[in-house]
């Protein structure tokens, strides 16, 4: 036997009470695991943009169009190394609920602006050669069981075709991965020339010009040059780094980070009160036993450490259980999650963070009873029956 | 005079609650030689438990000196007292005070966690202590599975497992029937006679007191009578 066994046995003496405390902790750390990994996936995709990648959008609002010619004009600006552009297609597969994050873009420019997009040379060649070709992110391909060479019909909830149809036929040219920004694996890219040729309106317009500069040091000058060039035209531009654009876009969705923190703080505050109060009661009913241990020669410090170890064991176990459930859920719902937070998974950041909080929670919930255990006078403790 | 286990010199003990001060003893003197077996009797509230607590260093004296083997112990700090108790004193209570979550053997082993003995040595000592109280076959039982007399014998094994010089017993048979009580008293006598333990036992039971070498009668904070039995 050792003191660790004594700690574990004390925790096990009231199975129901300990079980309920574990459940409370499990819920808090389950929330922590889910929300933090969501947060990390969300912000990783925002900050993954290379620092020499920039975007130009309509100054009034990024959903308004720009002329397609802006792509070529921006390509001529000194310092710009590669240019592409895109239109939001509003695509869905079979059912409007199966919406796709789908853009129409120029293939050669797109592949140049996103050098980290990984396709085989054969797939690349196929896309460059086939106007109806489609480049599909790995996550999307997995979700719909698409393979290279498949013919897939995709509809748009914005555009119509000349004959009144809403459905376009595509051939999958390639399935790409995007290791530096897994969120992009949730996208689908069609060719803009196919788009232009078939839509009944919106022809020759784009939503965004994406381009890279030869060096991030040139960004400022290039931004100024472009926005000045299109000033006072019917389509004024606003140009910024892709990272800054992503952040601005995210902040329009609401301050997710703040909401997450508020949810977590409330959960942890509730747990602190519940578990803290229960620990106080659990130790109080052992007052006499603590008096006996002290009589046998256990020091106040030893008693204090036993109680802290007990609350720590409880909170760390709760944390690990909560993370395990969060991990199972995130893995199990991967396909669903890919739609709004691609690349979300439980990683060491969440484990380390959760264990850190578990230690803090263990100290906070065990602190008061540990202190009273340290200070408890033997004669007083033994006097109570 | 260092063959005295305990010496009390002009010991006073007062409790102050709110504005009232209760005096339990005033200028009490007492010598308890090594290997003595003393029974302390007296009416309820006369301060018997308080006296044991003072001797065991779990309650502070208000005035006076407490010496153990000639050394002051009333001046020790709380953690020094804890170590001193672990090395020298075994306690036996009226209500056994075993840990309900631990088996008999684990309860007995508890004081050894404060020593540097390895697992094998600890197990050996636990076995010896349990066999001394005739409970070897019950080592894996939990307190709730034992009778009162058996629980008290486990408590005695726990008190002697680290081989202390002194046993302080507060009404050790107060909660037991006659035959269980006699068994406990037999073990205490054996520990005194064969193992040289100094035993101080507080009791209301004249038969229990009769096992001792002498009886001290405490009343209103003074020893009113001393009976020498052997
Ligand atoms: N912490 C305390 N505060 C105030 N008074 C106390 C305290 N502890 C004990 N007393 C008082 O001291 C007196 C002696 O108590 P003690 O427990 O030593 O008596 P006792 O002789 O052991 O009695 P019993 O035979 O009933 O066990 C009692 O009047 C008791 O009320
Ligand atoms: Mg008493």
Coordinates of C-alpha atoms and ligand atoms in Angstrom, one line a residue:
Chain A
X1 CA 0.0 0.0 0.0
X2 CA 1.0 3.6 -0.4
X3 CA -0.5 7.1 -0.1
X4 CA -1.5 7.0 -3.7
X5 CA -3.7 4.0 -3.0
X6 CA -5.2 5.8 0.0
X7 CA -6.0 8.8 -2.3
X8 CA -7.7 6.5 -4.9
X9 CA -9.6 4.7 -2.2
X10 CA -10.9 7.9 -0.7
X11 CA -12.2 8.9 -4.2
X12 CA -13.9 5.6 -4.6
X13 CA -15.7 5.5 -1.3
X14 CA -18.8 7.2 -2.7
X15 CA -19.2 5.9 -6.2
X16 CA -22.2 7.9 -7.2
X17 CA -20.9 11.2 -5.9
X18 CA -17.5 10.7 -7.6
X19 CA -19.3 9.5 -10.7
X20 CA -21.4 12.7 -10.9
X21 CA -18.4 14.9 -10.3
X22 CA -16.6 13.1 -13.1
X23 CA -19.6 13.6 -15.4
X24 CA -19.6 17.3 -14.7
X25 CA -15.9 17.5 -15.4
X26 CA -16.3 15.4 -18.5
X27 CA -18.9 17.8 -19.9
X28 CA -16.8 20.8 -19.3
X29 CA -13.7 19.2 -20.9
X30 CA -15.7 17.8 -23.7
X31 CA -16.8 21.4 -24.5
X32 CA -13.3 22.5 -24.1
X33 CA -11.9 19.9 -26.5
X34 CA -14.6 20.6 -29.2
X35 CA -14.6 24.4 -29.0
X36 CA -10.8 24.7 -28.8
X37 CA -10.2 22.4 -31.7
X38 CA -12.8 24.2 -33.7
X39 CA -11.2 27.5 -32.8
X40 CA -7.8 26.3 -33.9
X41 CA -9.1 24.9 -37.2
X42 CA -10.9 28.1 -37.9
X43 CA -8.0 30.4 -37.2
X44 CA -5.4 28.1 -38.8
X45 CA -7.3 28.5 -42.1
X46 CA -7.3 32.2 -41.6
X47 CA -3.7 32.6 -40.9
X48 CA -2.4 30.0 -43.3
X49 CA -2.2 32.4 -46.2
X50 CA 1.3 33.0 -47.5
X51 CA 2.4 36.6 -46.7
X52 CA 3.0 37.5 -50.3
X53 CA -0.5 36.5 -51.4
X54 CA -3.0 39.4 -51.9
X55 CA -6.5 39.8 -53.0
X56 CA -8.5 42.7 -54.7
X57 CA -12.2 42.9 -54.3
X58 CA -14.9 45.5 -55.0
X59 CA -14.4 48.4 -52.7
X60 CA -18.1 48.7 -51.9
X61 CA -18.6 45.1 -50.9
X62 CA -16.7 41.9 -51.6
X63 CA -19.8 40.2 -53.0
X64 CA -20.1 42.8 -55.8
X65 CA -18.5 42.1 -59.1
X66 CA -15.3 43.4 -60.8
X67 CA -14.6 43.2 -64.5
X68 CA -12.7 40.2 -65.6
X69 CA -10.2 42.4 -67.3
X70 CA -8.9 43.5 -63.9
X71 CA -7.1 40.2 -63.6
X72 CA -4.9 41.0 -66.7
X73 CA -4.4 44.6 -65.6
X74 CA -3.2 43.6 -62.1
X75 CA -0.9 41.1 -63.7
X76 CA 0.9 44.0 -65.4
X77 CA 1.6 45.8 -62.1
X78 CA 5.3 45.7 -61.3
X79 CA 6.1 43.3 -58.5
X80 CA 3.1 41.0 -59.1
X81 CA 4.3 37.5 -59.9
X82 CA 1.2 35.5 -60.5
X83 CA -2.5 36.3 -61.0
X84 CA -5.8 34.5 -60.9
X85 CA -9.4 35.4 -60.3
X86 CA -12.6 33.8 -59.2
X87 CA -16.4 34.0 -59.2
X88 CA -18.6 32.5 -56.5
X89 CA -20.7 29.8 -58.2
X90 CA -23.2 29.0 -55.5
X91 CA -23.0 25.3 -56.4
X92 CA -24.7 22.3 -54.9
X93 CA -24.8 18.6 -55.7
X94 CA -28.2 17.0 -56.3
X95 CA -29.8 18.7 -53.3
X96 CA -29.5 22.4 -52.3
X97 CA -28.6 21.3 -48.8
X98 CA -25.5 19.6 -50.3
X99 CA -23.9 23.0 -51.0
X100 CA -20.4 23.3 -52.3
X101 CA -17.8 25.9 -51.7
X102 CA -17.3 26.3 -55.4
X103 CA -15.5 29.0 -57.5
X104 CA -15.0 29.5 -61.2
X105 CA -11.4 30.4 -61.9
X106 CA -8.7 30.4 -64.6
X107 CA -6.8 27.2 -64.3
X108 CA -3.3 28.2 -65.2
X109 CA -3.4 31.3 -63.0
X110 CA -5.0 29.4 -60.1
X111 CA -2.3 26.7 -60.0
X112 CA 0.3 29.5 -60.1
X113 CA -1.2 31.5 -57.2
X114 CA -1.6 28.4 -55.1
X115 CA 1.7 26.5 -55.6
X116 CA 1.0 24.4 -52.5
X117 CA -2.1 22.8 -54.1
X118 CA -1.1 19.2 -54.8
X119 CA -2.3 17.3 -57.8
X120 CA -0.5 14.8 -60.0
X121 CA 1.0 16.2 -63.3
X122 CA -1.6 14.1 -65.2
X123 CA -4.5 15.7 -63.3
X124 CA -3.0 19.1 -63.8
X125 CA -2.7 18.5 -67.6
X126 CA -6.3 17.1 -67.7
X127 CA -7.7 20.2 -66.0
X128 CA -5.8 22.6 -68.3
X129 CA -7.1 20.6 -71.3
X130 CA -10.7 20.1 -70.4
X131 CA -13.0 23.1 -70.2
X132 CA -15.7 21.1 -68.3
X133 CA -12.9 19.8 -66.0
X134 CA -13.3 20.2 -62.2
X135 CA -10.6 20.3 -59.5
X136 CA -12.1 18.8 -56.3
X137 CA -10.6 19.1 -52.8
X138 CA -9.9 15.8 -51.1
X139 CA -12.5 16.3 -48.3
X140 CA -15.3 17.0 -50.8
X141 CA -14.3 14.0 -53.0
X142 CA -14.4 11.7 -50.0
X143 CA -17.7 13.0 -48.8
X144 CA -19.5 12.4 -52.2
X145 CA -17.3 9.4 -53.2
X146 CA -16.1 11.1 -56.3
X147 CA -13.2 9.8 -58.4
X148 CA -11.0 11.2 -61.1
X149 CA -12.8 10.8 -64.5
X150 CA -16.3 10.8 -62.9
X151 CA -19.0 12.8 -64.6
X152 CA -20.9 14.8 -62.1
X153 CA -23.9 17.2 -62.5
X154 CA -23.6 20.3 -60.3
X155 CA -26.3 23.0 -60.0
X156 CA -26.1 26.6 -59.1
X157 CA -28.5 28.5 -56.9
X158 CA -27.4 31.8 -58.5
X159 CA -26.9 31.2 -62.2
X160 CA -29.0 29.7 -65.0
X161 CA -27.8 28.3 -68.3
X162 CA -29.0 29.5 -71.7
X163 CA -31.7 26.8 -72.0
X164 CA -33.1 27.6 -68.6
X165 CA -31.4 24.8 -66.9
X166 CA -29.6 25.2 -63.6
X167 CA -27.4 22.2 -63.9
X168 CA -23.9 21.9 -65.4
X169 CA -22.1 18.7 -66.3
X170 CA -18.5 18.4 -65.2
X171 CA -15.7 15.8 -65.5
X172 CA -13.5 15.5 -62.5
X173 CA -10.0 16.2 -63.7
X174 CA -8.2 16.0 -60.4
X175 CA -8.6 15.6 -56.7
X176 CA -6.2 17.8 -54.7
X177 CA -4.8 18.0 -51.3
X178 CA -3.6 21.2 -49.7
X179 CA -1.3 20.4 -46.7
X180 CA -0.5 24.0 -45.8
X181 CA -4.2 25.0 -45.6
X182 CA -6.5 21.9 -45.2
X183 CA -9.6 24.2 -45.3
X184 CA -9.0 24.5 -49.0
X185 CA -9.5 20.8 -49.4
X186 CA -13.2 21.5 -48.8
X187 CA -13.5 23.5 -52.0
X188 CA -14.3 22.8 -55.7
X189 CA -12.8 24.8 -58.6
X190 CA -14.4 25.0 -62.1
X191 CA -13.0 26.8 -65.1
X192 CA -14.1 30.3 -65.6
X193 CA -14.2 30.0 -69.4
X194 CA -16.8 27.3 -69.0
X195 CA -18.7 29.5 -66.7
X196 CA -18.5 32.5 -69.0
X197 CA -19.6 30.5 -72.0
X198 CA -22.7 29.1 -70.3
X199 CA -24.2 31.5 -67.9
X200 CA -27.1 33.8 -68.9
X201 CA -25.8 36.8 -66.8
X202 CA -22.7 37.7 -64.9
X203 CA -20.5 37.0 -67.9
X204 CA -17.1 38.6 -67.8
X205 CA -17.3 39.5 -64.2
X206 CA -15.5 38.1 -61.2
X207 CA -15.7 38.5 -57.4
X208 CA -12.0 38.6 -56.6
X209 CA -8.6 38.8 -58.0
X210 CA -6.0 36.7 -56.2
X211 CA -2.3 37.3 -56.9
X212 CA 1.1 36.9 -55.4
X213 CA 3.9 39.5 -55.2
X214 CA 7.6 38.7 -55.8
X215 CA 8.2 39.5 -52.1
X216 CA 6.1 40.5 -49.2
X217 CA 8.2 43.7 -48.9
X218 CA 6.5 44.9 -52.1
X219 CA 3.0 44.4 -50.8
X220 CA 2.5 47.9 -49.6
X221 CA 3.6 49.5 -52.9
X222 CA 1.6 47.1 -55.0
X223 CA -1.6 47.6 -53.0
X224 CA -1.3 51.3 -53.3
X225 CA -0.6 51.1 -57.0
X226 CA -3.6 48.9 -57.7
X227 CA -6.1 50.8 -55.6
X228 CA -5.0 54.1 -57.1
X229 CA -5.1 52.7 -60.6
X230 CA -8.8 51.8 -60.3
X231 CA -9.8 54.8 -58.2
X232 CA -12.6 56.9 -59.7
X233 CA -13.6 54.0 -62.0
X234 CA -17.1 52.4 -61.8
X235 CA -15.4 49.5 -60.1
X236 CA -13.1 50.7 -57.4
X237 CA -11.0 48.1 -55.7
X238 CA -9.8 47.5 -52.2
X239 CA -6.6 45.4 -52.0
X240 CA -5.2 43.6 -49.0
X241 CA -3.2 40.6 -48.0
X242 CA -5.2 37.4 -48.2
X243 CA -4.6 36.8 -44.4
X244 CA -6.0 40.2 -43.6
X245 CA -9.0 39.6 -45.9
X246 CA -9.7 36.3 -44.2
X247 CA -9.6 37.9 -40.8
X248 CA -12.0 40.6 -41.8
X249 CA -14.3 38.0 -43.3
X250 CA -14.2 36.0 -40.1
X251 CA -15.0 39.0 -37.9
X252 CA -18.1 39.5 -40.0
X253 CA -19.2 36.0 -38.8
X254 CA -19.0 37.3 -35.2
X255 CA -16.3 37.1 -32.7
X256 CA -16.3 33.4 -32.5
X257 CA -13.3 33.3 -30.2
X258 CA -15.0 35.5 -27.7
X259 CA -18.2 33.4 -27.7
X260 CA -16.2 30.3 -27.2
X261 CA -14.3 31.7 -24.3
X262 CA -17.5 32.9 -22.7
X263 CA -19.1 29.5 -23.0
X264 CA -16.0 27.8 -21.6
X265 CA -15.6 30.3 -18.7
X266 CA -19.3 29.7 -17.7
X267 CA -18.9 26.0 -17.9
X268 CA -15.7 26.0 -15.8
X269 CA -17.1 28.4 -13.2
X270 CA -20.1 26.1 -12.8
X271 CA -17.8 23.1 -12.4
X272 CA -15.6 25.0 -10.0
X273 CA -18.6 25.6 -7.7
X274 CA -20.1 22.1 -8.0
X275 CA -16.8 20.1 -7.6
X276 CA -15.4 22.6 -5.1
X277 CA -18.4 22.4 -2.9
X278 CA -18.6 18.6 -3.1
X279 CA -14.9 18.3 -2.2
X280 CA -15.5 20.4 0.8
X281 CA -18.3 18.1 1.9
X282 CA -16.3 15.0 1.1
X283 CA -13.4 16.1 3.2
X284 CA -15.6 17.4 6.0
X285 CA -17.2 14.0 6.5
X286 CA -13.7 12.6 6.9
X287 CA -12.7 15.0 9.6
X288 CA -12.3 12.3 12.2
X289 CA -10.2 10.1 9.9
X290 CA -7.9 13.0 9.2
X291 CA -7.6 13.5 12.9
X292 CA -6.6 9.9 13.2
X293 CA -4.0 10.1 10.4
X294 CA -2.5 13.1 12.1
X295 CA -2.5 11.2 15.4
X296 CA -0.6 8.4 13.7
X297 CA 2.1 11.0 12.7
X298 CA 1.0 12.2 9.3
X299 CA 1.9 15.8 9.0
X300 CA -0.5 18.6 8.1
X301 CA 1.4 18.9 4.8
X302 CA 1.0 15.2 4.0
X303 CA -2.8 15.5 4.6
X304 CA -2.9 18.6 2.4
X305 CA -1.1 16.8 -0.4
X306 CA -3.4 13.8 -0.1
X307 CA -6.5 16.0 -0.5
X308 CA -4.9 18.0 -3.4
X309 CA -3.9 14.7 -5.1
X310 CA -7.4 13.5 -4.7
X311 CA -9.0 16.6 -6.4
X312 CA -6.2 16.6 -9.0
X313 CA -6.8 12.9 -9.8
X314 CA -10.5 13.7 -10.1
X315 CA -10.1 16.6 -12.5
X316 CA -7.4 15.0 -14.6
X317 CA -9.5 11.9 -15.0
X318 CA -12.5 14.1 -15.9
X319 CA -10.4 16.0 -18.4
X320 CA -9.1 12.9 -20.1
X321 CA -12.6 11.4 -20.3
X322 CA -14.0 14.6 -21.7
X323 CA -11.2 14.8 -24.4
X324 CA -11.8 11.2 -25.3
X325 CA -15.5 11.8 -25.9
X326 CA -14.7 15.0 -27.9
X327 CA -12.1 13.1 -30.0
X328 CA -14.5 10.3 -30.7
X329 CA -17.3 12.8 -31.7
X330 CA -15.0 14.9 -33.9
X331 CA -13.7 11.7 -35.7
X332 CA -17.2 10.3 -36.0
X333 CA -18.7 13.4 -37.4
X334 CA -15.8 14.2 -39.7
X335 CA -17.9 14.5 -42.8
X336 CA -20.4 16.9 -41.2
X337 CA -17.6 19.0 -39.7
X338 CA -15.8 19.2 -43.0
X339 CA -18.6 21.4 -44.2
X340 CA -17.9 24.3 -41.8
X341 CA -14.6 23.6 -40.1
X342 CA -12.4 21.5 -42.5
X343 CA -9.3 20.1 -40.9
X344 CA -10.8 20.2 -37.4
X345 CA -9.3 17.6 -35.2
X346 CA -8.2 17.1 -31.6
X347 CA -4.5 17.7 -31.3
X348 CA -1.8 17.9 -28.7
X349 CA -2.7 21.6 -28.2
X350 CA -6.1 20.7 -26.8
X351 CA -4.6 17.8 -24.7
X352 CA -1.9 20.1 -23.1
X353 CA -4.4 22.9 -22.6
X354 CA -7.0 20.6 -21.0
X355 CA -4.4 19.1 -18.7
X356 CA -3.3 22.5 -17.7
X357 CA -6.8 23.6 -16.9
X358 CA -7.4 20.3 -15.1
X359 CA -4.4 21.0 -12.8
X360 CA -5.7 24.6 -12.2
X361 CA -9.2 23.2 -11.5
X362 CA -7.8 20.5 -9.2
X363 CA -5.9 23.1 -7.2
X364 CA -8.9 25.4 -7.0
X365 CA -11.4 22.7 -6.0
X366 CA -9.0 21.0 -3.6
X367 CA -7.5 24.2 -2.2
X368 CA -10.0 25.0 0.5
X369 CA -10.5 21.4 1.9
X370 CA -6.7 20.9 1.7
X371 CA -6.1 24.0 3.7
X372 CA -8.6 23.0 6.3
X373 CA -7.0 19.6 6.4
X374 CA -3.6 21.2 7.0
X375 CA -5.0 23.4 9.8
X376 CA -7.3 20.8 11.4
X377 CA -6.5 20.4 15.1
X378 CA -6.4 16.7 16.2
X379 CA -8.2 17.2 19.5
X380 CA -11.0 19.0 17.7
X381 CA -11.2 16.4 14.9
X382 CA -11.3 13.5 17.4
X383 CA -14.0 15.2 19.5
X384 CA -16.4 15.0 16.6
X385 CA -18.2 11.7 16.2
Chain B
X1 CA 15.2 10.3 36.5
X2 CA 15.5 9.5 32.8
X3 CA 14.0 6.1 33.4
X4 CA 10.7 8.0 33.4
X5 CA 8.8 7.7 30.2
X6 CA 6.6 10.7 31.0
X7 CA 7.0 13.5 33.5
X8 CA 4.4 16.3 33.9
X9 CA 5.7 19.3 35.8
X10 CA 3.1 21.8 37.1
X11 CA 1.0 21.3 34.1
X12 CA -2.1 23.5 33.7
X13 CA -4.7 23.2 31.0
X14 CA -7.4 25.8 30.5
X15 CA -10.0 26.2 27.7
X16 CA -11.1 29.7 26.9
X17 CA -14.4 30.0 25.1
X18 CA -16.0 33.4 24.5
X19 CA -15.4 35.1 27.9
X20 CA -15.4 32.0 30.0
X21 CA -12.3 30.1 31.0
X22 CA -12.6 26.5 32.1
X23 CA -9.7 25.1 34.1
X24 CA -9.1 21.3 33.6
X25 CA -5.9 21.0 35.6
X26 CA -3.9 23.4 37.7
X27 CA -0.3 22.6 38.5
X28 CA -0.5 18.9 37.9
X29 CA 2.6 16.7 38.6
X30 CA 2.9 13.1 37.4
X31 CA 5.7 10.7 36.8
X32 CA 5.2 7.6 34.7
X33 CA 8.2 5.2 34.7
X34 CA 9.2 3.3 31.6
X35 CA 7.3 -0.1 31.3
X36 CA 4.6 1.1 33.7
X37 CA 1.0 0.1 33.2
X38 CA -1.2 2.9 34.6
X39 CA -5.0 3.0 34.6
X40 CA -6.6 6.5 35.0
X41 CA -10.1 6.6 36.3
X42 CA -12.4 9.4 37.1
X43 CA -15.9 10.8 36.5
X44 CA -16.9 12.1 33.1
X45 CA -15.5 15.5 32.3
X46 CA -12.7 15.2 34.9
X47 CA -10.1 15.6 32.1
X48 CA -8.9 12.1 31.4
X49 CA -9.0 12.4 27.6
X50 CA -7.4 15.8 27.8
X51 CA -4.6 14.4 29.9
X52 CA -4.0 11.6 27.3
X53 CA -4.0 14.3 24.5
X54 CA -1.5 16.3 26.4
X55 CA 0.8 13.3 26.9
X56 CA 0.4 12.3 23.2
X57 CA 1.2 15.8 22.0
X58 CA -2.1 16.3 20.3
X59 CA -3.2 19.0 22.7
X60 CA -1.1 21.9 24.1
X61 CA -0.6 22.6 27.7
X62 CA -1.4 26.1 28.9
X63 CA 1.4 26.1 31.5
X64 CA 4.1 23.7 32.8
X65 CA 6.3 21.2 31.2
X66 CA 5.8 17.8 29.5
X67 CA 9.0 15.6 29.3
X68 CA 9.4 12.3 27.4
X69 CA 12.5 10.3 28.4
X70 CA 13.8 13.5 30.0
X71 CA 13.3 15.7 26.9
X72 CA 10.8 18.5 26.7
X73 CA 8.1 17.8 24.2
X74 CA 5.6 20.6 24.9
X75 CA 8.0 23.0 23.1
X76 CA 8.1 21.0 19.9
X77 CA 6.5 22.3 16.7
X78 CA 3.5 20.6 15.2
X79 CA 5.5 18.8 12.5
X80 CA 8.2 17.8 15.1
X81 CA 5.4 16.4 17.3
X82 CA 3.9 14.5 14.4
X83 CA 7.3 12.8 13.8
X84 CA 7.8 12.2 17.5
X85 CA 4.4 10.6 17.8
X86 CA 5.0 8.4 14.8
X87 CA 8.2 7.1 16.4
X88 CA 7.2 6.8 20.1
X89 CA 3.5 6.7 20.7
X90 CA 0.7 4.3 19.7
X91 CA -3.0 5.4 20.2
X92 CA -6.0 3.2 20.8
X93 CA -9.4 4.8 20.9
X94 CA -12.8 3.8 22.2
X95 CA -14.3 3.7 18.8
X96 CA -11.4 2.0 17.0
X97 CA -11.1 4.8 14.4
X98 CA -10.1 2.5 11.5
X99 CA -10.1 3.7 7.9
X100 CA -13.3 2.2 6.4
X101 CA -11.8 2.1 2.9
X102 CA -8.8 0.1 3.9
X103 CA -8.5 -3.6 4.8
X104 CA -7.3 -4.7 8.2
X105 CA -3.8 -5.2 6.9
X106 CA -3.8 -1.9 5.1
X107 CA -5.0 -0.1 8.3
X108 CA -2.2 -1.7 10.3
X109 CA 0.3 -0.7 7.6
X110 CA -0.7 2.9 7.7
X111 CA 1.9 4.1 10.3
X112 CA 4.6 2.3 8.3
X113 CA 4.0 4.6 5.4
X114 CA 5.9 7.2 7.4
X115 CA 8.9 5.0 7.7
X116 CA 11.5 4.0 5.1
X117 CA 10.8 0.3 5.3
X118 CA 10.4 -1.4 1.9
X119 CA 7.3 -3.3 0.9
X120 CA 8.6 -6.7 2.1
X121 CA 9.6 -5.4 5.5
X122 CA 6.3 -3.6 5.9
X123 CA 4.4 -6.7 5.1
X124 CA 6.5 -8.7 7.6
X125 CA 5.8 -6.2 10.4
X126 CA 2.1 -6.1 9.5
X127 CA 1.9 -9.9 9.8
X128 CA 3.7 -9.9 13.1
X129 CA 1.4 -7.2 14.5
X130 CA -1.7 -9.0 13.3
X131 CA -0.6 -12.4 14.7
X132 CA 0.1 -10.7 18.1
X133 CA -3.6 -9.8 18.2
X134 CA -4.7 -13.2 16.8
X135 CA -6.1 -11.7 13.6
X136 CA -3.8 -13.2 10.9
X137 CA -6.7 -14.8 9.0
X138 CA -8.7 -11.5 8.9
X139 CA -6.0 -9.4 7.3
X140 CA -8.0 -8.9 4.0
X141 CA -11.2 -8.0 5.7
X142 CA -12.6 -4.5 5.8
X143 CA -13.6 -2.9 9.2
X144 CA -17.3 -3.3 8.4
X145 CA -16.8 -7.0 8.1
X146 CA -15.3 -7.3 11.6
X147 CA -16.8 -7.3 15.1
X148 CA -16.1 -4.5 17.5
X149 CA -13.6 -6.6 19.4
X150 CA -11.8 -7.6 16.2
X151 CA -11.8 -4.0 15.0
X152 CA -10.2 -3.0 18.3
X153 CA -7.6 -5.6 18.0
X154 CA -6.8 -4.3 14.5
X155 CA -6.5 -0.9 16.1
X156 CA -4.0 -2.3 18.6
X157 CA -2.0 -3.9 15.8
X158 CA -1.9 -0.5 14.1
X159 CA -0.7 1.1 17.3
X160 CA 2.1 -1.3 17.9
X161 CA 3.3 -2.0 14.3
X162 CA 6.0 0.7 14.3
X163 CA 7.1 -0.6 17.7
X164 CA 6.5 2.6 19.8
X165 CA 7.6 2.8 23.4
X166 CA 4.2 4.0 24.7
X167 CA 0.6 3.0 24.2
X168 CA -2.1 5.6 25.1
X169 CA -5.5 4.0 25.3
X170 CA -8.7 6.0 25.7
X171 CA -11.4 3.7 27.0
X172 CA -10.3 0.8 24.8
X173 CA -12.9 -1.5 26.1
X174 CA -15.7 1.1 26.5
X175 CA -17.6 -0.2 23.5
X176 CA -17.0 -3.9 23.9
X177 CA -18.8 -6.8 25.6
X178 CA -17.1 -8.6 28.5
X179 CA -15.4 -11.4 26.5
X180 CA -14.1 -9.0 23.7
X181 CA -12.9 -6.6 26.4
X182 CA -11.1 -9.4 28.2
X183 CA -9.3 -10.4 25.0
X184 CA -8.2 -6.8 24.4
X185 CA -7.0 -6.5 28.1
X186 CA -5.1 -9.7 27.8
X187 CA -3.3 -8.4 24.7
X188 CA -2.5 -5.1 26.5
X189 CA -1.1 -7.0 29.5
X190 CA 1.0 -9.1 27.2
X191 CA 2.4 -6.0 25.5
X192 CA 3.3 -4.6 28.8
X193 CA 4.8 -7.7 30.3
X194 CA 6.4 -9.4 27.4
X195 CA 7.2 -6.5 25.1
X196 CA 8.0 -3.8 27.7
X197 CA 5.5 -1.3 26.4
X198 CA 4.6 1.6 28.7
X199 CA 0.8 1.6 28.8
X200 CA -1.5 4.4 30.0
X201 CA -5.2 3.5 29.8
X202 CA -8.2 5.7 30.6
X203 CA -11.1 3.6 31.7
X204 CA -14.4 3.5 33.5
X205 CA -14.2 -0.2 33.9
X206 CA -12.9 -1.5 37.3
X207 CA -12.0 -4.8 35.7
X208 CA -10.0 -3.1 33.0
X209 CA -8.3 -1.0 35.6
X210 CA -7.4 -4.1 37.6
X211 CA -5.1 -5.3 34.8
X212 CA -2.8 -2.3 35.4
X213 CA 0.1 -2.0 37.9
X214 CA -1.5 1.0 39.5
X215 CA -4.6 3.2 39.2
X216 CA -4.8 6.9 39.4
X217 CA -8.1 8.6 40.3
X218 CA -8.6 11.9 38.7
X219 CA -11.2 14.3 39.9
X220 CA -11.6 18.1 39.3
X221 CA -8.1 18.2 37.9
X222 CA -6.2 16.5 40.7
X223 CA -5.2 13.0 41.4
X224 CA -7.3 12.2 44.5
X225 CA -6.2 8.6 45.0
X226 CA -3.4 6.3 44.0
X227 CA -3.9 2.5 44.1
X228 CA -0.9 0.3 43.7
X229 CA -1.9 -3.1 42.5
X230 CA 1.3 -5.1 42.2
Ligands
LIG1 N1 -11.9 22.0 23.1 C1 -12.5 22.2 24.3 N2 -13.0 23.4 24.5 C2 -13.6 23.6 25.7 N3 -13.8 22.7 26.7 C3 -13.3 21.5 26.5 C4 -12.6 21.2 25.2 N4 -12.2 19.9 25.3 C5 -12.6 19.4 26.5 N5 -13.2 20.4 27.2 C6 -13.8 20.3 28.5 O1 -12.8 19.8 29.4 C7 -13.4 18.9 30.3 C8 -12.6 17.6 30.3 O2 -12.9 16.9 29.1 P1 -12.3 15.4 28.8 O3 -12.8 15.1 27.5 O4 -10.9 15.4 29.1 O5 -13.1 14.6 29.9 P2 -13.0 13.0 30.2 O6 -12.6 12.9 31.6 O7 -12.3 12.4 29.1 O8 -14.6 12.7 30.2 P3 -15.3 11.4 29.6 O9 -15.1 10.4 30.7 O10 -16.7 11.8 29.4 O11 -14.6 11.0 28.3 C9 -14.8 18.8 30.0 O12 -15.6 19.6 30.9 C10 -14.9 19.3 28.6 O13 -16.2 19.9 28.4
LIG2 MG1 -12.8 11.0 27.6

